[in-house]
Coordinates of C-alpha atoms in Angstrom, one line a residue:
X1 CA 78.5 156.2 93.5
X2 CA 80.4 155.4 97.3
X3 CA 82.8 156.7 99.1
X4 CA 85.3 155.0 101.1
X5 CA 85.6 156.4 104.6
X6 CA 88.4 154.1 106.7
X7 CA 87.9 150.9 104.7
X8 CA 89.4 150.0 101.5
X9 CA 87.5 146.7 101.0
X10 CA 84.2 145.6 101.6
X11 CA 82.1 142.7 101.0
X12 CA 78.0 142.1 100.3
X13 CA 76.8 138.6 100.5
X14 CA 73.1 138.6 99.1
X15 CA 70.6 135.8 98.3
X16 CA 70.7 134.9 94.0
X17 CA 67.0 134.8 93.4
X18 CA 65.9 137.8 95.0
X19 CA 68.6 139.8 96.2
X20 CA 67.8 140.2 99.9
X21 CA 71.4 141.2 101.9
X22 CA 72.9 138.4 104.1
X23 CA 75.5 140.2 105.5
X24 CA 78.1 143.1 104.6
X25 CA 81.4 143.0 106.1
X26 CA 84.1 145.5 106.2
X27 CA 88.1 145.6 106.7
X28 CA 88.4 146.0 110.4
X29 CA 86.2 142.9 111.1
X30 CA 82.8 145.2 112.0
X31 CA 79.5 145.8 110.1
X32 CA 80.2 149.6 111.6
X33 CA 80.2 151.2 107.8
X34 CA 77.1 149.7 106.0
X35 CA 76.4 150.2 102.3
X36 CA 73.5 152.4 101.9
X37 CA 70.0 150.0 100.7
X38 CA 70.0 152.1 97.6
X39 CA 74.4 151.3 96.8
X40 CA 72.9 147.8 97.5
X41 CA 70.5 147.8 95.2
X42 CA 72.2 149.1 92.7
X43 CA 75.0 146.8 92.8
X44 CA 72.9 144.3 92.8
X45 CA 70.6 145.2 90.1
X46 CA 73.2 146.2 87.2
X47 CA 74.4 142.8 87.7
X48 CA 70.7 140.8 87.5
X49 CA 70.0 143.3 85.0
X50 CA 72.7 142.4 82.9
X51 CA 71.9 138.7 83.5
X52 CA 68.5 139.1 82.0
X53 CA 69.8 140.2 78.7
X54 CA 72.2 137.1 78.8
X55 CA 75.3 139.5 79.9
X56 CA 77.9 138.3 82.4
X57 CA 79.1 141.1 84.3
X58 CA 82.2 140.4 86.1
X59 CA 83.9 143.6 86.9
X60 CA 83.4 147.1 86.6
X61 CA 85.6 150.0 87.8
X62 CA 84.8 153.4 89.0
X63 CA 87.5 156.5 89.9
X64 CA 88.5 155.2 93.5
X65 CA 86.6 151.7 93.2
X66 CA 86.9 148.2 91.8
X67 CA 84.1 146.1 92.1
X68 CA 83.4 142.3 91.5
X69 CA 80.3 140.1 91.4
X70 CA 80.3 136.4 91.4
X71 CA 77.5 134.1 91.5
X72 CA 77.5 130.5 93.3
X73 CA 75.6 127.6 92.8
X74 CA 72.8 130.1 91.8
X75 CA 72.0 131.0 95.3
X76 CA 74.4 133.2 96.9
X77 CA 75.8 136.1 95.2
X78 CA 79.3 138.0 96.4
X79 CA 80.2 141.6 95.4
X80 CA 83.4 142.9 96.8
X81 CA 84.5 146.5 96.7
X82 CA 88.1 147.9 96.9
X83 CA 89.8 151.0 96.7
X84 CA 93.4 149.3 96.9
X85 CA 95.6 150.6 94.3
X86 CA 96.7 146.9 93.3
X87 CA 93.3 145.5 93.3
X88 CA 92.5 143.3 90.2
X89 CA 90.0 141.1 89.0
X90 CA 91.9 137.8 89.5
X91 CA 92.8 138.8 93.3
X92 CA 89.2 140.0 93.9
X93 CA 88.1 137.1 92.5
X94 CA 90.1 134.5 94.4
X95 CA 88.8 136.6 97.4
X96 CA 85.3 136.0 96.6
X97 CA 86.3 132.5 96.0
X98 CA 87.8 131.9 99.4
X99 CA 84.9 133.4 101.3
X100 CA 82.1 131.4 99.5
X101 CA 84.6 128.2 100.3
X102 CA 84.5 129.7 103.7
X103 CA 80.9 129.9 104.4
X104 CA 80.4 126.1 103.1
X105 CA 83.5 125.2 105.2
X106 CA 81.3 126.2 108.7
X107 CA 77.8 125.9 107.2
X108 CA 77.3 123.2 104.5
X109 CA 76.7 123.6 100.8
X110 CA 73.1 122.5 101.3
X111 CA 72.1 125.2 104.3
X112 CA 73.7 128.0 101.9
X113 CA 71.7 126.3 98.1
X114 CA 69.0 125.4 99.6
X115 CA 67.7 128.2 101.9
X116 CA 64.0 127.6 103.5
X117 CA 64.4 130.8 106.2
X118 CA 66.1 133.5 105.3
X119 CA 66.1 135.3 108.7
X120 CA 67.6 132.0 110.1
X121 CA 70.5 131.9 107.5
X122 CA 71.5 135.2 108.4
X123 CA 72.0 134.1 112.1
X124 CA 74.0 130.9 111.3
X125 CA 76.2 133.3 108.8
X126 CA 77.3 135.1 111.7
X127 CA 79.4 132.0 112.7
X128 CA 81.5 132.2 109.6
X129 CA 82.3 136.1 110.4
X130 CA 85.7 135.7 112.3
X131 CA 87.2 133.6 109.3
X132 CA 85.4 136.0 106.2
X133 CA 87.4 139.0 108.1
X134 CA 90.6 137.2 108.1
X135 CA 90.2 137.2 104.1
X136 CA 89.3 141.0 104.2
X137 CA 92.7 142.1 106.4
X138 CA 95.8 143.0 104.1
X139 CA 97.5 139.2 103.7
X140 CA 100.9 138.4 105.3
X141 CA 101.4 135.4 102.8
X142 CA 100.3 134.3 99.6
X143 CA 98.1 131.4 100.3
X144 CA 94.7 133.4 100.0
X145 CA 96.2 134.3 96.9
X146 CA 97.6 131.2 95.0
X147 CA 95.0 128.7 96.8
X148 CA 98.2 126.7 98.0
X149 CA 99.3 125.6 101.2
X150 CA 102.6 127.4 102.5
X151 CA 105.0 125.1 103.7
X152 CA 108.3 125.5 105.9
X153 CA 111.9 123.5 105.0
X154 CA 113.5 122.1 108.2
X155 CA 116.3 119.5 108.7
X156 CA 114.4 117.2 110.3
X157 CA 111.5 116.6 108.2
X158 CA 111.9 113.2 108.3
X159 CA 111.6 112.3 111.7
X160 CA 108.7 114.6 111.8
X161 CA 107.0 112.7 108.7
X162 CA 107.7 109.6 110.8
X163 CA 106.0 110.3 113.8
X164 CA 102.8 112.7 112.3
X165 CA 101.8 109.0 110.5
X166 CA 102.0 106.9 112.9
X167 CA 100.0 109.5 114.9
X168 CA 97.6 109.7 112.2
X169 CA 97.2 105.9 112.0
X170 CA 96.8 105.6 115.7
X171 CA 94.2 107.8 115.5
X172 CA 92.3 106.4 112.9
X173 CA 92.8 109.3 110.3
X174 CA 94.4 109.3 107.2
X175 CA 94.9 113.3 106.8
X176 CA 97.0 114.6 109.0
X177 CA 99.9 117.8 108.9
X178 CA 101.8 119.6 111.3
X179 CA 101.6 123.0 111.3
X180 CA 104.1 126.1 112.2
X181 CA 102.9 129.9 112.1
X182 CA 100.5 128.9 109.3
X183 CA 102.9 126.7 107.3
X184 CA 102.9 123.0 107.1
X185 CA 106.3 121.6 108.0
X186 CA 105.2 118.2 107.0
X187 CA 101.8 116.1 105.9
X188 CA 100.6 112.3 105.4
X189 CA 99.9 111.5 101.5
X190 CA 96.0 111.4 101.5
X191 CA 96.9 115.2 103.0
X192 CA 97.9 116.2 99.8
X193 CA 95.1 114.5 98.0
X194 CA 92.8 117.1 99.4
X195 CA 91.4 119.9 96.7
X196 CA 94.1 122.6 97.1
X197 CA 91.8 125.2 98.3
X198 CA 90.6 122.7 101.0
X199 CA 94.0 122.5 102.4
X200 CA 94.5 125.8 102.0
X201 CA 91.0 126.8 103.8
X202 CA 92.0 124.1 106.5
X203 CA 95.4 125.5 107.7
X204 CA 93.8 129.2 107.2
X205 CA 90.6 128.4 109.7
X206 CA 93.7 127.5 112.3
X207 CA 95.3 130.6 111.8
X208 CA 92.1 132.8 112.5
X209 CA 91.3 131.3 115.5
X210 CA 92.0 132.1 118.8
X211 CA 94.8 129.8 120.6
X212 CA 93.6 126.8 122.3
X213 CA 95.4 123.6 123.5
X214 CA 92.8 121.6 121.6
X215 CA 89.7 122.0 119.3
X216 CA 87.2 119.6 117.9
X217 CA 85.3 120.8 115.1
X218 CA 82.7 119.9 112.1
X219 CA 83.6 121.3 108.5
X220 CA 82.8 120.8 105.5
X221 CA 85.2 120.0 102.6
X222 CA 83.8 122.3 99.6
X223 CA 84.9 120.4 97.2
X224 CA 85.1 116.7 98.8
X225 CA 82.5 116.8 101.7
X226 CA 80.2 119.9 100.9
X227 CA 77.2 118.0 102.2
X228 CA 78.2 115.8 105.0
X229 CA 80.8 117.3 107.9
X230 CA 83.8 115.8 109.0
X231 CA 85.5 116.1 112.6
X232 CA 88.4 118.5 112.5
X233 CA 91.0 118.5 115.5
X234 CA 93.7 120.1 116.8
X235 CA 96.2 119.8 119.1
X236 CA 99.1 122.3 120.4
X237 CA 102.3 120.4 120.8
X238 CA 104.2 123.6 122.2
X239 CA 103.5 127.4 121.6
X240 CA 103.1 128.0 117.9
X241 CA 103.2 124.5 116.4
X242 CA 100.2 122.3 116.5
X243 CA 98.8 119.0 114.5
X244 CA 95.3 119.1 112.6
X245 CA 93.7 115.5 111.9
X246 CA 90.6 114.7 109.6
X247 CA 89.2 111.8 111.0
X248 CA 85.7 110.1 111.9
X249 CA 83.4 110.0 115.6
X250 CA 86.6 107.8 117.4
X251 CA 88.2 108.4 119.0
X252 CA 87.4 110.9 121.7
X253 CA 89.4 114.2 121.9
X254 CA 90.1 113.5 125.5
X255 CA 91.5 110.2 124.5
X256 CA 93.7 111.8 122.2
X257 CA 94.9 114.4 124.3
X258 CA 95.5 112.8 127.4
X259 CA 96.8 109.3 125.7
X260 CA 97.9 109.3 121.8
X261 CA 99.2 113.4 121.8
X262 CA 101.6 112.3 124.7
X263 CA 103.0 109.0 123.6
X264 CA 103.5 110.2 120.3
X265 CA 105.0 113.9 120.6
X266 CA 106.3 113.8 124.0
X267 CA 109.4 112.3 122.9
X268 CA 110.2 114.7 120.5
X269 CA 109.6 117.9 122.6
X270 CA 113.2 119.2 122.1
X271 CA 112.9 119.4 118.1
X272 CA 108.8 120.7 118.6
X273 CA 110.4 123.7 120.2
X274 CA 113.3 123.9 117.8
X275 CA 110.6 123.6 114.8
X276 CA 108.4 126.4 116.2
X277 CA 111.7 129.0 116.2
X278 CA 112.3 128.0 112.7
X279 CA 113.3 131.1 110.6
X280 CA 110.8 133.5 109.1
X281 CA 112.1 132.9 105.7
X282 CA 111.0 129.3 106.0
X283 CA 114.1 127.9 103.8
X284 CA 116.4 124.9 104.9
X285 CA 119.9 126.9 106.9
X286 CA 122.7 126.8 104.4
X287 CA 120.4 127.5 101.4
X288 CA 122.6 129.9 99.1
X289 CA 120.1 132.3 97.2
X290 CA 121.4 135.2 94.8
X291 CA 121.9 138.4 97.0
X292 CA 119.6 140.5 94.9
X293 CA 116.6 138.4 95.7
X294 CA 114.0 140.5 97.7
X295 CA 111.1 138.1 97.9
X296 CA 110.2 134.6 96.3
X297 CA 107.1 132.4 95.4
X298 CA 107.9 128.7 94.5
X299 CA 104.7 126.8 93.6
X300 CA 104.6 122.7 93.4
X301 CA 101.5 122.4 90.9
X302 CA 101.5 118.6 91.4
X303 CA 100.6 118.8 94.7
X304 CA 99.8 122.5 95.0
X305 CA 101.7 123.4 97.8
X306 CA 104.5 126.7 98.1
X307 CA 107.5 128.0 99.7
X308 CA 107.0 131.7 100.1
X309 CA 109.0 135.0 101.7
X310 CA 109.9 138.1 101.5
X311 CA 112.9 137.7 104.1
X312 CA 115.1 135.3 101.7
X313 CA 118.2 136.2 103.2
X314 CA 119.0 135.6 107.7
X315 CA 120.6 139.2 106.8
X316 CA 117.5 140.8 106.2
X317 CA 116.0 143.8 108.4
X318 CA 113.5 146.1 107.8
X319 CA 115.4 148.8 106.6
X320 CA 116.8 147.3 103.8
X321 CA 116.0 148.4 100.0
X322 CA 112.7 147.4 100.0
X323 CA 110.4 147.2 103.2
X324 CA 108.7 144.3 103.8
X325 CA 105.1 145.1 103.7
X326 CA 106.0 146.9 100.2
X327 CA 108.3 143.6 99.2
X328 CA 104.5 141.4 100.2
X329 CA 102.5 144.1 98.3
X330 CA 105.1 143.9 95.2
X331 CA 105.2 139.9 95.1
X332 CA 101.4 139.2 95.3
X333 CA 100.7 141.8 92.5
X334 CA 103.1 140.4 90.1
X335 CA 101.3 136.8 90.7
X336 CA 98.2 138.1 90.1
X337 CA 99.4 139.7 87.1
X338 CA 101.6 136.9 85.9
X339 CA 98.5 134.0 86.4
X340 CA 96.3 136.4 84.7
X341 CA 98.2 137.1 82.1
X342 CA 100.6 134.8 80.8
X343 CA 100.5 131.7 83.0
X344 CA 97.8 129.0 82.7
X345 CA 96.4 128.4 86.4
X346 CA 94.8 125.2 87.5
X347 CA 92.0 123.4 85.7
X348 CA 89.3 125.7 86.3
X349 CA 86.0 124.4 87.5
X350 CA 83.6 124.2 84.5
X351 CA 80.7 126.9 86.4
X352 CA 83.7 129.2 86.7
X353 CA 84.7 132.0 84.6
X354 CA 88.1 131.8 84.2
X355 CA 90.1 134.9 85.4
X356 CA 93.0 134.7 83.1
X357 CA 92.8 136.7 80.5
X358 CA 93.6 135.3 76.6
X359 CA 96.6 135.6 75.6
X360 CA 97.4 137.9 72.5
X361 CA 95.7 136.5 69.0
X362 CA 98.4 135.1 66.9
X363 CA 99.9 133.2 69.6
X364 CA 99.3 129.7 70.0
X365 CA 102.5 128.9 72.4
X366 CA 102.0 129.2 76.0
X367 CA 105.1 131.4 77.9
X368 CA 107.6 130.1 80.2
X369 CA 109.3 133.1 81.5
X370 CA 108.0 136.8 81.8
X371 CA 109.7 139.8 83.4
X372 CA 108.4 143.2 84.6
X373 CA 110.6 146.0 85.3
X374 CA 109.6 148.7 88.0
X375 CA 111.0 151.9 89.6
X376 CA 111.7 150.3 93.1
X377 CA 112.2 146.5 91.9
X378 CA 112.7 143.8 89.0
X379 CA 110.2 140.9 88.5
X380 CA 110.6 137.7 87.0
X381 CA 108.7 134.6 86.6
X382 CA 109.2 131.0 85.5
X383 CA 106.6 128.6 84.5
X384 CA 107.6 124.7 84.3
X385 CA 106.2 121.7 83.9
X386 CA 106.0 121.2 87.5
X387 CA 106.7 124.4 89.4
X388 CA 106.4 127.7 89.2
X389 CA 108.9 130.0 90.4
X390 CA 108.2 134.4 91.4
X391 CA 110.7 136.5 92.2
X392 CA 111.2 140.3 92.7
X393 CA 114.5 141.6 92.8
X394 CA 116.8 144.6 93.4
X395 CA 116.5 146.9 91.1
X396 CA 120.5 147.1 90.3
X397 CA 120.2 143.5 89.2
X398 CA 121.0 143.7 85.5
X399 CA 117.7 142.7 83.5
X400 CA 119.6 140.3 80.9
X401 CA 120.9 138.6 83.8
X402 CA 117.5 137.8 85.0
X403 CA 116.8 134.4 82.7
X404 CA 119.8 133.2 84.2
X405 CA 119.5 134.2 88.0
X406 CA 116.2 132.7 88.3
X407 CA 116.6 129.7 86.5
X408 CA 119.2 128.9 88.8
X409 CA 117.3 129.9 91.8
X410 CA 114.9 127.2 90.7
X411 CA 117.1 124.4 90.0
X412 CA 118.2 125.3 94.0
X413 CA 114.9 125.1 95.5
X414 CA 114.1 122.2 93.4
X415 CA 117.4 120.4 94.3
X416 CA 116.4 116.5 95.4
X417 CA 117.9 117.1 98.7
X418 CA 115.2 119.5 99.2
X419 CA 112.7 117.3 98.1
X420 CA 109.6 119.7 97.2

């Protein structure tokens, strides 16, 4: 069918009605490896053929390629081809959702759904390429997979929270957050009321853009405001730390930069510099975890925010039991496996085909724990009423001890003093 020659992930975007290709993007941020038109036609044709027979084709596998199709609003068809070993229907489905939301964020839903001029749409979509390409690259976090905002925990959070709320109020905004290296340190209450995919996408957008002292961008919220744009403002307070705002036409960017940023954030300059140098484990200093943990993902299901790290211990080094890149792949793969097979996700949209597989017929209960033993590591997950916890462990940790160790870890991470 198609031989992968260098790029393990390729994305196709076509019009759903006529199958006209809008763009083709491959890992590496270029369109150099364009698929032959015959392959594009076959991929779209087999999907349309099934639809004409009332058969919905969502995924297929060849000897070395995993393919997933998804149609959005009966107007845009996205197809992804991946030759990665850990590719799954769940992870590739999330990729397609993120890509379409990225297109809505930049262009708005109306331009995608009510297209009158295909050539103009192709040209406008170029503005989305950088954001789309960032989702095709190997991820160093979990936000794209979980669609949760990754957070960082620091002792001085209360001081920064108070300053952020005062700054957002002065800027006539209810939506604000403080961001360090792609993680949210604190946010206003209304920020957490945004749809999980929207909050994640805004943070992802900032991380995908070149560094700049300030920005004023129009954005569409894929769920909250897909037709009407909002102003998205960002201000770099110190290197690696930015404050984000969603607001109306006033005040001006110049007034915010020259007056309000200095008024509210300059007195906290030393604290901001300290926060920007936060440990990559994104856990408060002094947090005691079991020594066998290689990586963890904690999800607050109410607010759809998470703590994620593959360096849970400050003494962690690259040359230890399992390389960091392998830990990252292992934890992401385990999350996709547990979520698709056992744990229910957030409420799916009515028009969305569920990415989860049904649990074995005959079992009426919902699993709350699961574990997997691999040759290189062990994995354990807990699905609670408010939190989900996914852990990967050293292979020498006794299997019979995983449950008690994981339960203790969850209690430590959700203690009242952490307020997560």
